[in-house]
Short mmCIF file of C-alpha atoms in Angstrom, two decimals:
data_model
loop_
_atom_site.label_atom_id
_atom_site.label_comp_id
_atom_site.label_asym_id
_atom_site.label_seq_id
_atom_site.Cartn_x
_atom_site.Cartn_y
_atom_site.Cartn_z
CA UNK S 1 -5.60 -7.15 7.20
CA UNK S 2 -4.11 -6.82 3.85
CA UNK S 3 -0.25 -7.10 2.60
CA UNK S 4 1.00 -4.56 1.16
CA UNK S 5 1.74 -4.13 -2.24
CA UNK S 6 5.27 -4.04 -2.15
CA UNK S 7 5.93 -7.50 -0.26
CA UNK S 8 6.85 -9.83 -2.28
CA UNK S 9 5.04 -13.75 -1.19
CA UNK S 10 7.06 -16.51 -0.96
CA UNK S 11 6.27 -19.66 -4.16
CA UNK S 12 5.88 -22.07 -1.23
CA UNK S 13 2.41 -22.39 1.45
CA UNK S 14 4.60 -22.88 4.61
CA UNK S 15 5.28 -19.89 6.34
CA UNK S 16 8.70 -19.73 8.10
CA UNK S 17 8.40 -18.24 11.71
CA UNK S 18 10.75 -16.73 13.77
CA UNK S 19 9.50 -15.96 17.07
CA UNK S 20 6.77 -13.18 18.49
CA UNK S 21 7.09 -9.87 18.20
CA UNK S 22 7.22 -8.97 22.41
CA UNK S 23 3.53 -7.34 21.88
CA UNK S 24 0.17 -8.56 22.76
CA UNK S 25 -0.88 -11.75 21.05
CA UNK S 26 -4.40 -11.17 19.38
CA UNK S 27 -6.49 -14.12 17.60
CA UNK S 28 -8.89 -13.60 15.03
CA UNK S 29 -11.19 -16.37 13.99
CA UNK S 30 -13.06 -15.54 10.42
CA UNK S 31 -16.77 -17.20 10.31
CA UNK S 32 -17.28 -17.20 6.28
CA UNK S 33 -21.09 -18.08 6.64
CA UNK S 34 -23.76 -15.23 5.73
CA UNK S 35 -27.57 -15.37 5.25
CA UNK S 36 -27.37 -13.20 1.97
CA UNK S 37 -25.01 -11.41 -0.08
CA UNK S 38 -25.40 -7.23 0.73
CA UNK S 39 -24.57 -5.74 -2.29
CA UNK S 40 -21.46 -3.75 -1.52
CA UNK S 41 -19.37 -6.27 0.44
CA UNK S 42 -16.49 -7.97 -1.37
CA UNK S 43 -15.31 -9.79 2.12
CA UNK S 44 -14.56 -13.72 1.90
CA UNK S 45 -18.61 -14.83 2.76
CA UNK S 46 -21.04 -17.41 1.33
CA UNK S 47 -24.32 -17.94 1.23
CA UNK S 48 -25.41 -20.97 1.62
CA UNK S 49 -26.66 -21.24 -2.15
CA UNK S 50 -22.97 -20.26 -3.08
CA UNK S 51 -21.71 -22.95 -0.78
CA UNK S 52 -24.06 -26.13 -2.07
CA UNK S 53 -23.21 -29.30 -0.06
CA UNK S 54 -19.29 -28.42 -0.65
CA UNK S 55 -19.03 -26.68 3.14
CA UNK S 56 -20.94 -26.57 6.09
CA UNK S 57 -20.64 -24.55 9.79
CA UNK S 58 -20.09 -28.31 10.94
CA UNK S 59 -17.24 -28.27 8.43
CA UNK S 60 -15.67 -25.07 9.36
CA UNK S 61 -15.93 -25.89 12.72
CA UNK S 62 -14.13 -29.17 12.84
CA UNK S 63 -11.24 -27.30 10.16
CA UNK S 64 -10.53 -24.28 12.39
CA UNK S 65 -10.06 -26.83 15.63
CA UNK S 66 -7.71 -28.51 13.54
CA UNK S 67 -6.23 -25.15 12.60
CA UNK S 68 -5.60 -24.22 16.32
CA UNK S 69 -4.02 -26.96 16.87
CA UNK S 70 -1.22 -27.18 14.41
CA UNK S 71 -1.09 -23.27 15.00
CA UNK S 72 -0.22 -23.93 18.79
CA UNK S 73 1.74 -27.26 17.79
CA UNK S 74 4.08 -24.91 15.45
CA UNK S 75 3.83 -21.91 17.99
CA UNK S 76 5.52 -24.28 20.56
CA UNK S 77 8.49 -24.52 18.65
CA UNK S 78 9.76 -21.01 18.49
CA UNK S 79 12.34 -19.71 21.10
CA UNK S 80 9.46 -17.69 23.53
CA UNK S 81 6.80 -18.92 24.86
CA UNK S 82 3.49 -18.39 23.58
CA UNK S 83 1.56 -15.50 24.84
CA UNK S 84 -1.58 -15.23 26.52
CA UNK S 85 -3.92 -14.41 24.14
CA UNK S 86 -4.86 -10.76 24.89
CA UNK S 87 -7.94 -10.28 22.99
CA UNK S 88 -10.04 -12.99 20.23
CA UNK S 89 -12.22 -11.35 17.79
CA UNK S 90 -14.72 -13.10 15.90
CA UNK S 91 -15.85 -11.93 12.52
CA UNK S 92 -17.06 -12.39 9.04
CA UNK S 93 -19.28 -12.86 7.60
CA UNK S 94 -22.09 -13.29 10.43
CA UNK S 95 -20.76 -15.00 13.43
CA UNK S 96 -24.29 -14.63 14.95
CA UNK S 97 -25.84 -17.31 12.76
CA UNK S 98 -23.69 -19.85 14.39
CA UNK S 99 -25.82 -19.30 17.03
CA UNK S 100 -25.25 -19.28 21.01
CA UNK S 101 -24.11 -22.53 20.77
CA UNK S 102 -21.99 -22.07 17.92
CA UNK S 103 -19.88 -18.95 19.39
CA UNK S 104 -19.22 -21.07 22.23
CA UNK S 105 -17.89 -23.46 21.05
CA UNK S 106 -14.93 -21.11 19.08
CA UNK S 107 -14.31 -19.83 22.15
CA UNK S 108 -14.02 -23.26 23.74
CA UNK S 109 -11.81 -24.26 20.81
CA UNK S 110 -8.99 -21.25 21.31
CA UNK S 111 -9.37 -22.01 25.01
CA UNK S 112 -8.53 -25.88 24.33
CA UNK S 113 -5.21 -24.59 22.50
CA UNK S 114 -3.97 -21.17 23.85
CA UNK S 115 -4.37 -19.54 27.37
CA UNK S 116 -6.54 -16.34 27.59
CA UNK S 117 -4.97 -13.63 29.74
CA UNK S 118 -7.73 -13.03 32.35
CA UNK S 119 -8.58 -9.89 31.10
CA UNK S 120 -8.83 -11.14 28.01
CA UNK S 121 -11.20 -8.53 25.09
CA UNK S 122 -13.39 -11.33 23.50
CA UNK S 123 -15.72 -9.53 20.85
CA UNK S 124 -18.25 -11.08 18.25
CA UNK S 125 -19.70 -9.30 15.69
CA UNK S 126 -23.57 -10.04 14.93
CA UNK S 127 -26.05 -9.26 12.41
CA UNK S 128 -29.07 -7.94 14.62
CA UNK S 129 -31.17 -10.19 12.69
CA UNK S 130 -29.78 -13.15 14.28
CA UNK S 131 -29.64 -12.17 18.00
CA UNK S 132 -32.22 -11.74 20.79
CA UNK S 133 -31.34 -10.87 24.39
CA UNK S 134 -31.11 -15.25 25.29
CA UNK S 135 -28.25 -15.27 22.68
CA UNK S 136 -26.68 -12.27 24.34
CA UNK S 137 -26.92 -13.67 27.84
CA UNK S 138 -25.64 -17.01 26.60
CA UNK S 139 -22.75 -15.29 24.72
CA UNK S 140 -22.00 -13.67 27.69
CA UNK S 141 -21.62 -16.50 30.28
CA UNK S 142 -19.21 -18.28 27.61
CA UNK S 143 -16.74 -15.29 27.82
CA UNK S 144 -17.64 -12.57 25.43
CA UNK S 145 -17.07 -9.23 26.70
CA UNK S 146 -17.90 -7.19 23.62
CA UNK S 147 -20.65 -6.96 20.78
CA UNK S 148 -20.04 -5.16 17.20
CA UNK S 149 -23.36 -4.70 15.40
CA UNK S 150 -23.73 -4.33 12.39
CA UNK S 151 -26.48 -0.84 11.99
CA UNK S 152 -25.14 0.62 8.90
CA UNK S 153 -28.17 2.74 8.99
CA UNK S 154 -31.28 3.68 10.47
CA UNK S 155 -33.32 4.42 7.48
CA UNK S 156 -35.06 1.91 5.22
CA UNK S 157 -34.46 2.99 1.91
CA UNK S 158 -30.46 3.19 2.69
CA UNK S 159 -30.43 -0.10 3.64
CA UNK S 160 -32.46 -1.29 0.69
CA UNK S 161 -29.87 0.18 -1.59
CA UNK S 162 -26.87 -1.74 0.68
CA UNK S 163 -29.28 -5.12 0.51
CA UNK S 164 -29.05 -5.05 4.40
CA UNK S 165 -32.34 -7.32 5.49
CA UNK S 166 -32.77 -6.26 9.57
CA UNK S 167 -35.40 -3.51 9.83
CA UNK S 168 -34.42 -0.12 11.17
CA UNK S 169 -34.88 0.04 14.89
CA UNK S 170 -33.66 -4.05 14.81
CA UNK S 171 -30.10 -2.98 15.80
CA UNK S 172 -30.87 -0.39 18.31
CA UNK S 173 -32.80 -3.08 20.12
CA UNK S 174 -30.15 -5.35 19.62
CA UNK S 175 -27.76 -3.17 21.29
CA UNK S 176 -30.23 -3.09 24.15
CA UNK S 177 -30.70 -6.30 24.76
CA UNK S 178 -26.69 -6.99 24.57
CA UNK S 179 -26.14 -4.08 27.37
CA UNK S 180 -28.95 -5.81 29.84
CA UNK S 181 -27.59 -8.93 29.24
CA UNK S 182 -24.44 -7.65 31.15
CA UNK S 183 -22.12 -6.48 27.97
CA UNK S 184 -19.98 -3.11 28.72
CA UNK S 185 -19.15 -2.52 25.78
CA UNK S 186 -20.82 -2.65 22.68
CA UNK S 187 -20.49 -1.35 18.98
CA UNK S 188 -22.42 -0.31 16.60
CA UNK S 189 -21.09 0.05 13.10
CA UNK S 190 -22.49 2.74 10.86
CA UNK S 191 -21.79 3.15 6.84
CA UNK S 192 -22.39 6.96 5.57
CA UNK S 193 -22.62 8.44 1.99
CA UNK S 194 -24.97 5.38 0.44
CA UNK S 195 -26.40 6.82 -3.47
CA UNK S 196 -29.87 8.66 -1.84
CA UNK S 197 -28.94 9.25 1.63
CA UNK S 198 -29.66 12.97 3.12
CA UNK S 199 -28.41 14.50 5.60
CA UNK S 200 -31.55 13.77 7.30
CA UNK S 201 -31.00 10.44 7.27
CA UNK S 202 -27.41 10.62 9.18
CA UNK S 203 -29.01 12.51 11.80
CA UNK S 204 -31.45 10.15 12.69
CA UNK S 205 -29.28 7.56 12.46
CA UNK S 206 -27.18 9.45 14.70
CA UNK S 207 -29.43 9.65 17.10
CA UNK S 208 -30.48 6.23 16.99
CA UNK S 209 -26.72 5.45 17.90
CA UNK S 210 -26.96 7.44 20.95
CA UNK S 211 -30.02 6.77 22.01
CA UNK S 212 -28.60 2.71 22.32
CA UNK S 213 -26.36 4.10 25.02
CA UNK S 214 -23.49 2.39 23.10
CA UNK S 215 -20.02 3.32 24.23
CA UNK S 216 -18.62 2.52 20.53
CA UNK S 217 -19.14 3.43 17.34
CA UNK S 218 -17.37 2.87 14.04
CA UNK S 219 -18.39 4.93 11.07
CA UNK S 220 -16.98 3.97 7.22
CA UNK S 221 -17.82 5.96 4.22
CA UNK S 222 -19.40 3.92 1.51
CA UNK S 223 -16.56 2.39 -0.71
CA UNK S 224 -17.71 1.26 -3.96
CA UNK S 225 -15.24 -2.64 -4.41
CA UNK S 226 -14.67 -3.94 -7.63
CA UNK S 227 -16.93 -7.19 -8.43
CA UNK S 228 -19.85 -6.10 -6.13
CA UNK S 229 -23.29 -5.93 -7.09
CA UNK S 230 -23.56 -2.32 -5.87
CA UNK S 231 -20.91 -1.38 -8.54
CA UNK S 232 -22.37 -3.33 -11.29
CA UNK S 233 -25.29 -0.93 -10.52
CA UNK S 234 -23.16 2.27 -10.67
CA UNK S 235 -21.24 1.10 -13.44
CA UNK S 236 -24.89 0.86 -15.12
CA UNK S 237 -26.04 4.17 -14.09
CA UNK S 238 -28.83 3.08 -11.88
CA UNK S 239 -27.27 4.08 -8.66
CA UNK S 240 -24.57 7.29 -8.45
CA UNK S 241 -21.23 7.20 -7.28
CA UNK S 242 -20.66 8.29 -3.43
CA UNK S 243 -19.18 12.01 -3.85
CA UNK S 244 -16.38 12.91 -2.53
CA UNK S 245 -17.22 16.43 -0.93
CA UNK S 246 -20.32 15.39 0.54
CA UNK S 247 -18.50 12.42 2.31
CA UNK S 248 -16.54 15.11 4.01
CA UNK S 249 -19.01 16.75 5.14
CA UNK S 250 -21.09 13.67 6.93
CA UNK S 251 -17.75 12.95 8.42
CA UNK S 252 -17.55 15.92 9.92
CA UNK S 253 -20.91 15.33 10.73
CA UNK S 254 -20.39 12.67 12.53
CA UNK S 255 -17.44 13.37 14.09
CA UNK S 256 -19.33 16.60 15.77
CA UNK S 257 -22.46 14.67 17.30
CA UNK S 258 -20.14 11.94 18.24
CA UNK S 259 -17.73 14.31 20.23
CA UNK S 260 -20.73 16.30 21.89
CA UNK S 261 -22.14 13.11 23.26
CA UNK S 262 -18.90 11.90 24.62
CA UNK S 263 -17.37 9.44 22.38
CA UNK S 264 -14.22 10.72 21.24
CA UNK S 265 -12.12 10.03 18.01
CA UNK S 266 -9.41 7.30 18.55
CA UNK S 267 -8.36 6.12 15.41
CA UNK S 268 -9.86 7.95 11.95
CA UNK S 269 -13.01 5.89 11.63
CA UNK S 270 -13.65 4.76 15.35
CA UNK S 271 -14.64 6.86 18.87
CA UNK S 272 -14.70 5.67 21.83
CA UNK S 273 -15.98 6.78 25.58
CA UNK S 274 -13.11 6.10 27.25
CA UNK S 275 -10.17 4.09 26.56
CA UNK S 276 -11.62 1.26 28.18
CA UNK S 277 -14.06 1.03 25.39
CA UNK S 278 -11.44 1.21 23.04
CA UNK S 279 -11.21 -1.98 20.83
CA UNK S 280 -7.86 -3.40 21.97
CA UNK S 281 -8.06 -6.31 19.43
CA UNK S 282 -7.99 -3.71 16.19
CA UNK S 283 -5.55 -1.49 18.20
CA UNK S 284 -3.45 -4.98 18.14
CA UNK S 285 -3.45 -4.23 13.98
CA UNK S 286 -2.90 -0.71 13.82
CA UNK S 287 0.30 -0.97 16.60
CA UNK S 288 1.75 -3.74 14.52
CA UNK S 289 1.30 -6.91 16.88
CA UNK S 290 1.06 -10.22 16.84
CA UNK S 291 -2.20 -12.27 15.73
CA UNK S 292 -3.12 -15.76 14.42
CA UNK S 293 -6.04 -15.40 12.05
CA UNK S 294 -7.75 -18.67 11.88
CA UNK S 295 -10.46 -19.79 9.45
CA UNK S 296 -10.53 -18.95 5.47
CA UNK S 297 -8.96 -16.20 3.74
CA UNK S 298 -7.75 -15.44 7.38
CA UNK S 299 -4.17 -13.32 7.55
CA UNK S 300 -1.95 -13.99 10.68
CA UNK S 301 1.13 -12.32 11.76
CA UNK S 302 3.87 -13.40 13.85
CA UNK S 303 7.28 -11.78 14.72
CA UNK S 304 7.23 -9.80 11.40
CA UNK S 305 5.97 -12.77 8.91
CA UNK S 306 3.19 -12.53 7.54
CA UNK S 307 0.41 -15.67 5.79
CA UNK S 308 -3.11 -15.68 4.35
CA UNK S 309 -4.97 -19.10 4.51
CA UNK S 310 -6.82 -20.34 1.60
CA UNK S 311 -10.34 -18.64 0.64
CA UNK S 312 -12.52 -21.38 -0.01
CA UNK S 313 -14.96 -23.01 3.16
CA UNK S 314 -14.36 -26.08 1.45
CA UNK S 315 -10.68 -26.47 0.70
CA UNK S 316 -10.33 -25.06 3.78
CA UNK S 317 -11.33 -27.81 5.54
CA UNK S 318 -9.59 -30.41 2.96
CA UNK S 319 -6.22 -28.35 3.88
CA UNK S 320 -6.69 -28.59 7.46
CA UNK S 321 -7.25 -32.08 7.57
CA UNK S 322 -3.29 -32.76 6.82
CA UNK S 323 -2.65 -31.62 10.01
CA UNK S 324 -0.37 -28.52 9.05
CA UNK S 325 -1.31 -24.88 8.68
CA UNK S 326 -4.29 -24.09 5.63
CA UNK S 327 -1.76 -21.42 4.53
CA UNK S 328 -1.92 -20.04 0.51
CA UNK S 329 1.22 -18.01 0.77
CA UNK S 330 3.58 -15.93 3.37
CA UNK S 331 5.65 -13.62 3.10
CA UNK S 332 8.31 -11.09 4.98
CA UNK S 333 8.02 -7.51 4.82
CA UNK S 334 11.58 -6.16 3.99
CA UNK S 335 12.24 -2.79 6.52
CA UNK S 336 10.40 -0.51 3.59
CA UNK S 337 7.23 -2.85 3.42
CA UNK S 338 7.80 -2.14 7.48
CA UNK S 339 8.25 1.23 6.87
CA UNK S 340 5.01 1.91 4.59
CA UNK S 341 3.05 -0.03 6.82
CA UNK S 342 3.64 1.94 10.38
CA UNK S 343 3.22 5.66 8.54
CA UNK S 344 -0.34 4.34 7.26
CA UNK S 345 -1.82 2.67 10.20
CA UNK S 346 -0.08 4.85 12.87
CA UNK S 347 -1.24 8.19 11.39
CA UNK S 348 -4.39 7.06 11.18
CA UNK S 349 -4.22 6.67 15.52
CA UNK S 350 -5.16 9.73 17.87
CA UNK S 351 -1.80 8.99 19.46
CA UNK S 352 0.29 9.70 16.31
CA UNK S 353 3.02 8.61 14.33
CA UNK S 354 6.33 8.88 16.64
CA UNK S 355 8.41 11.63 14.47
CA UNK S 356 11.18 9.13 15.59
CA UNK S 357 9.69 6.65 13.13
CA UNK S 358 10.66 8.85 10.20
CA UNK S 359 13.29 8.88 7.57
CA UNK S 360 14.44 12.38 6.85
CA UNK S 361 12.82 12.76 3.64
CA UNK S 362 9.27 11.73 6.02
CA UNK S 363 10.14 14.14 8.76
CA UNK S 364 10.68 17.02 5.81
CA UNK S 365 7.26 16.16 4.74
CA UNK S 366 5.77 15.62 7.86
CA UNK S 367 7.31 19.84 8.47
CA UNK S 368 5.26 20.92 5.26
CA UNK S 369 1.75 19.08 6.35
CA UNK S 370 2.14 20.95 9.61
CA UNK S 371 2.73 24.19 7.75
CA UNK S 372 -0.31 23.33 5.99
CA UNK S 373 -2.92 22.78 8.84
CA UNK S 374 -2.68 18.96 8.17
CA UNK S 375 -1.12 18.07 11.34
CA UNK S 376 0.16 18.75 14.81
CA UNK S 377 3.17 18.26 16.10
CA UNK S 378 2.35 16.88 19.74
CA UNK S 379 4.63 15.06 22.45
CA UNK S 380 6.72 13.81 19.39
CA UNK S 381 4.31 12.83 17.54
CA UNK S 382 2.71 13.68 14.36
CA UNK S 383 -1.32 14.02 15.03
CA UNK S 384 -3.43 14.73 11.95
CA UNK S 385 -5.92 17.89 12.77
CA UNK S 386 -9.62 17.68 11.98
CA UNK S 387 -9.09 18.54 8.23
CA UNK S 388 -5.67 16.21 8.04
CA UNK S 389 -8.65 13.22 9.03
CA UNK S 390 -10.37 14.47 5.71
CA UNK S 391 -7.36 13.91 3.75
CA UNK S 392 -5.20 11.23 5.48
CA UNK S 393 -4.41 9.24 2.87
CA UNK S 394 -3.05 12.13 0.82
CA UNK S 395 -1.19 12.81 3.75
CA UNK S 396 0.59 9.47 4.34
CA UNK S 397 1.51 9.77 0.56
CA UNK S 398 3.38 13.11 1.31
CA UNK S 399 5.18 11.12 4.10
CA UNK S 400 6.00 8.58 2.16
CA UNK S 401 7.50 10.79 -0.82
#
C-alpha cells in the first residue's frame, strides 16, 4: 500500500504507535527475491545479478525473524492486546522460489511471534514456474489456505512482450495441481491491454481461467510505470501505448465472461464465487485495518500510523540486526489524508462508500454522479454502476471536489 500524497512523514525512522484500530489484524510478509526482471514491474524485487553477494534468501530470512520480533516486542506495549492475526499474505517478488521449505518456514516465523486466529486466510503468491503439485501439497500441510498465480496471459507473444518466462498452459496446470493438493481457493491473476494483444487473445485466456476451475480471479489493465523497461520501449516507439478505449472495452469483457461463469465483481479489479473466496487479507486494505508489513520496502499500519521499511535486501538485514523496527519513515494521516483515503478504496468495493462517510460538498457530488449513471444509491451507500467501474477514478475526484 502506498501513502498518500498529502501525508506529510515524520524526519525521524521510529514510528510512534498508539494502539490498534479494533479491526482485524492482517500481516504481510514481502519476499524481494525474483528469477528475472519482467519488463513492466516497478515493485521492490531483485534478481539475483542485481543483488551480488550483498543479500541472500538466508539473509532475508534471518532479518524478517528479527523483524517479528521487535514488531511483537513493541506491539506488547500498547494499551490492547495484540490481535490474532486474521489473515498473512505472502508476496513479492516470487515467494515460490523460496521453495516448500522456504514458505514454511515464514509461516513458522509469524507463528513463533503472533497467534493465528484458527481460521486464519494464509495466501502465497507463486510464479507457476516454480511450483509443482509436491510444493503445493507441502505448502498446504504448513498452513496455507490460498494460492495467487501469477497467469497474466495465456498467449505467448503477450507474455513475450511482459518478459513473463512460464509457458502458456504452465499456470493453468499450476492451478490444478494447487486445487488437488487440497487448496479451496485459488487465484489466478490476469493483466489485459499488453501493446499486440487481440481480443482473441483475452478470450482464450478467458477461457483458460475457467477452465482451471479457479474460484478467483484478479484482472489489472496494463499500466505503463516510470523506470521500467517496458516504458523505455514505448518511450522509443518500439512498443505502443495501452489505449484507453480499448481497455474499456476488455474490461467489460471480462467482467461479462466472468459474471456468466459465476464469479462476481467484489471490488473493481477482483471477482469472486462467493464471499468465501473473497480475499479477506486485501479486503483488510481496502476497509482500512490493521497490518504489519514485514520484509523490505514493506508498509504497516497500526491504529491510524502509518511506516515503510527500508528498500534494500541488504540494509534490510543490517537494520534489523539492531534489534528495533527496519523502518525508513512514518507518518500520521491528519482526518483529510483519512478522508481521501476511505472515498478511494471504499468506492472501489461492491459494498460502497457509506453516504455517511461524506462531507457535504462529497454527498453534493456523490447526487450529480448518480444523476449521471455513475452510481447507485443503495442501502446508504454509494455503489458505482458498470460504466462508474470504467471511470472510477474520475469519479472519486468528483467526490473529493
Amino acid at each position: 500500500m502506498t501513502s498518500p500524497a498529502t501525508a506529510t512523514p515524520h524526519s525521524d525512522t521510529v514510528p510512534v504507535l498508539r494502539d490498534f484500530g479494533g479491526g482485524p489484524f492482517g500481516i504481510y510478509v514481502h519476499v524481494p527475491f525474483c528469477a528475472t526482471r519482467c519488463g513492466y514491474c516497478d515493485f521492490n524485487t531483485y534478481t539475483a545479478g542485481e543483488l551480488g553477494t550483498s543479500a541472500s534468501p538466508e539473509s532475508w530470512a534471518a532479518g524478517l525473524r528479527r523483524e517479528l520480533a521487535a514488531a511483537a516486542g513493541q506491539f506488547a506495549e500498547l494499551p490492547s492486546a495484540i490481535p490474532p492475526v486474521a489473515t498473512v499474505f505472502v508476496g513479492g517478488g516470487t515467494p515460490s522460489l523460496l521453495g516448500a521449505d522456504g514458505l514454511a518456514g515464514v509461516l513458522d516465523a509469524v507463528r513463533s511471534e503472533f497467534d493465528l486466529a484458527p481460521d486464519a486466510e494464509v495466501t502465497t503468491e507463486s510464479n507457476p514456474e516454480s511450483t509443482s503439485p509436491e510444493f503445493f501439497e507441502r505448502i498446504r500441510a504448513a498452513g496455507f489456505t490460498r494460492v495467487s498465480l501469477g497467469m497474466q496471459s495465456a498467449a505467448s507473444h503477450v507474455l513475450a512482450v511482459l518478459d513473463r518466462t512460464h509457458t502458456p498452459g504452465r499456470a493453468v496446470a499450476a492451478a490444478r495441481e494447487a486445487r488437488a493438493a487440497g487448496f479451496d481457493h485459488v487465484n489466478l491473476d490476469l493483466i489485459y491491454g499488453t501493446p499486440g494483444e487481440r481480443d482473441s487473445d483475452l478470450d482464450a485466456s478467458l477461457d483458460a481461467v475457467l477452465d482451471a476451475g479457479v474460484d478467483h480471479v484478479s484482472a489489472y489493465s496494463l499500466i505503463v510505470e516510470d523506470g521500467t523497461a517496458l516504458a523505455r520501449r514505448v518511450r522509443r516507439g518500439e512498443l505502443p501505448a495501452p489505449d484507453d478505449d480499448v481497455l474499456a472495452a476488455r474490461y467489460e469483457r471480462i467482467d461479462a465472461r466472468l459474471a456468466a461463469a459465476g464469479l462476481t465483481w467484489y471490488e473493481v479489479s477482483n471477482w469472486a464465487s462467493g464471499d468465501a473466496a473473497r480475499c479477506r487479507h486485501n479486503l483488510g486494505y481496502w476497509d482500512g485495518g490493521d497490518w504489519l508489513g514485514a520484509g523490505p520496502g514493506a508498509h504497516s499500519h497500526v491504529g491510524g500510523v502509518r511506516w515503510w521499511n527500508v528498500k534494500h535486501p541488504a540494509r534490510y538485514a543490517a537494520r534489523t540486526s539492531n534489534g528495533g523496527l527496519p523502518a525508513a519513515g512514518w507518518e500520521a494521516p491528519t482526518a483529510e489524508d483519512r478522508y481521501l483515503e476511505r472515498v478511494m478504496l471504499a468506492l472501489r468495493l461492491r459494498t460502497g462508500l457509506p453516504l455517511s462517510d461524506l462531507d457535504a460538498a462529497g454527498l453534493a457530488a456523490a447526487q450529480g454522479a448518480t444523476a449521471d449513471g455513475l452510481a447507485s444509491i443503495r442501502d446508504g451507500h454509494l455503489v458505482l454502476t458498470d460504466r462508474g467501474r470504467l471511470l472510477a477514478d474520475g469519479v472519486v475526484l468528483r467526490l473529493l471536489g
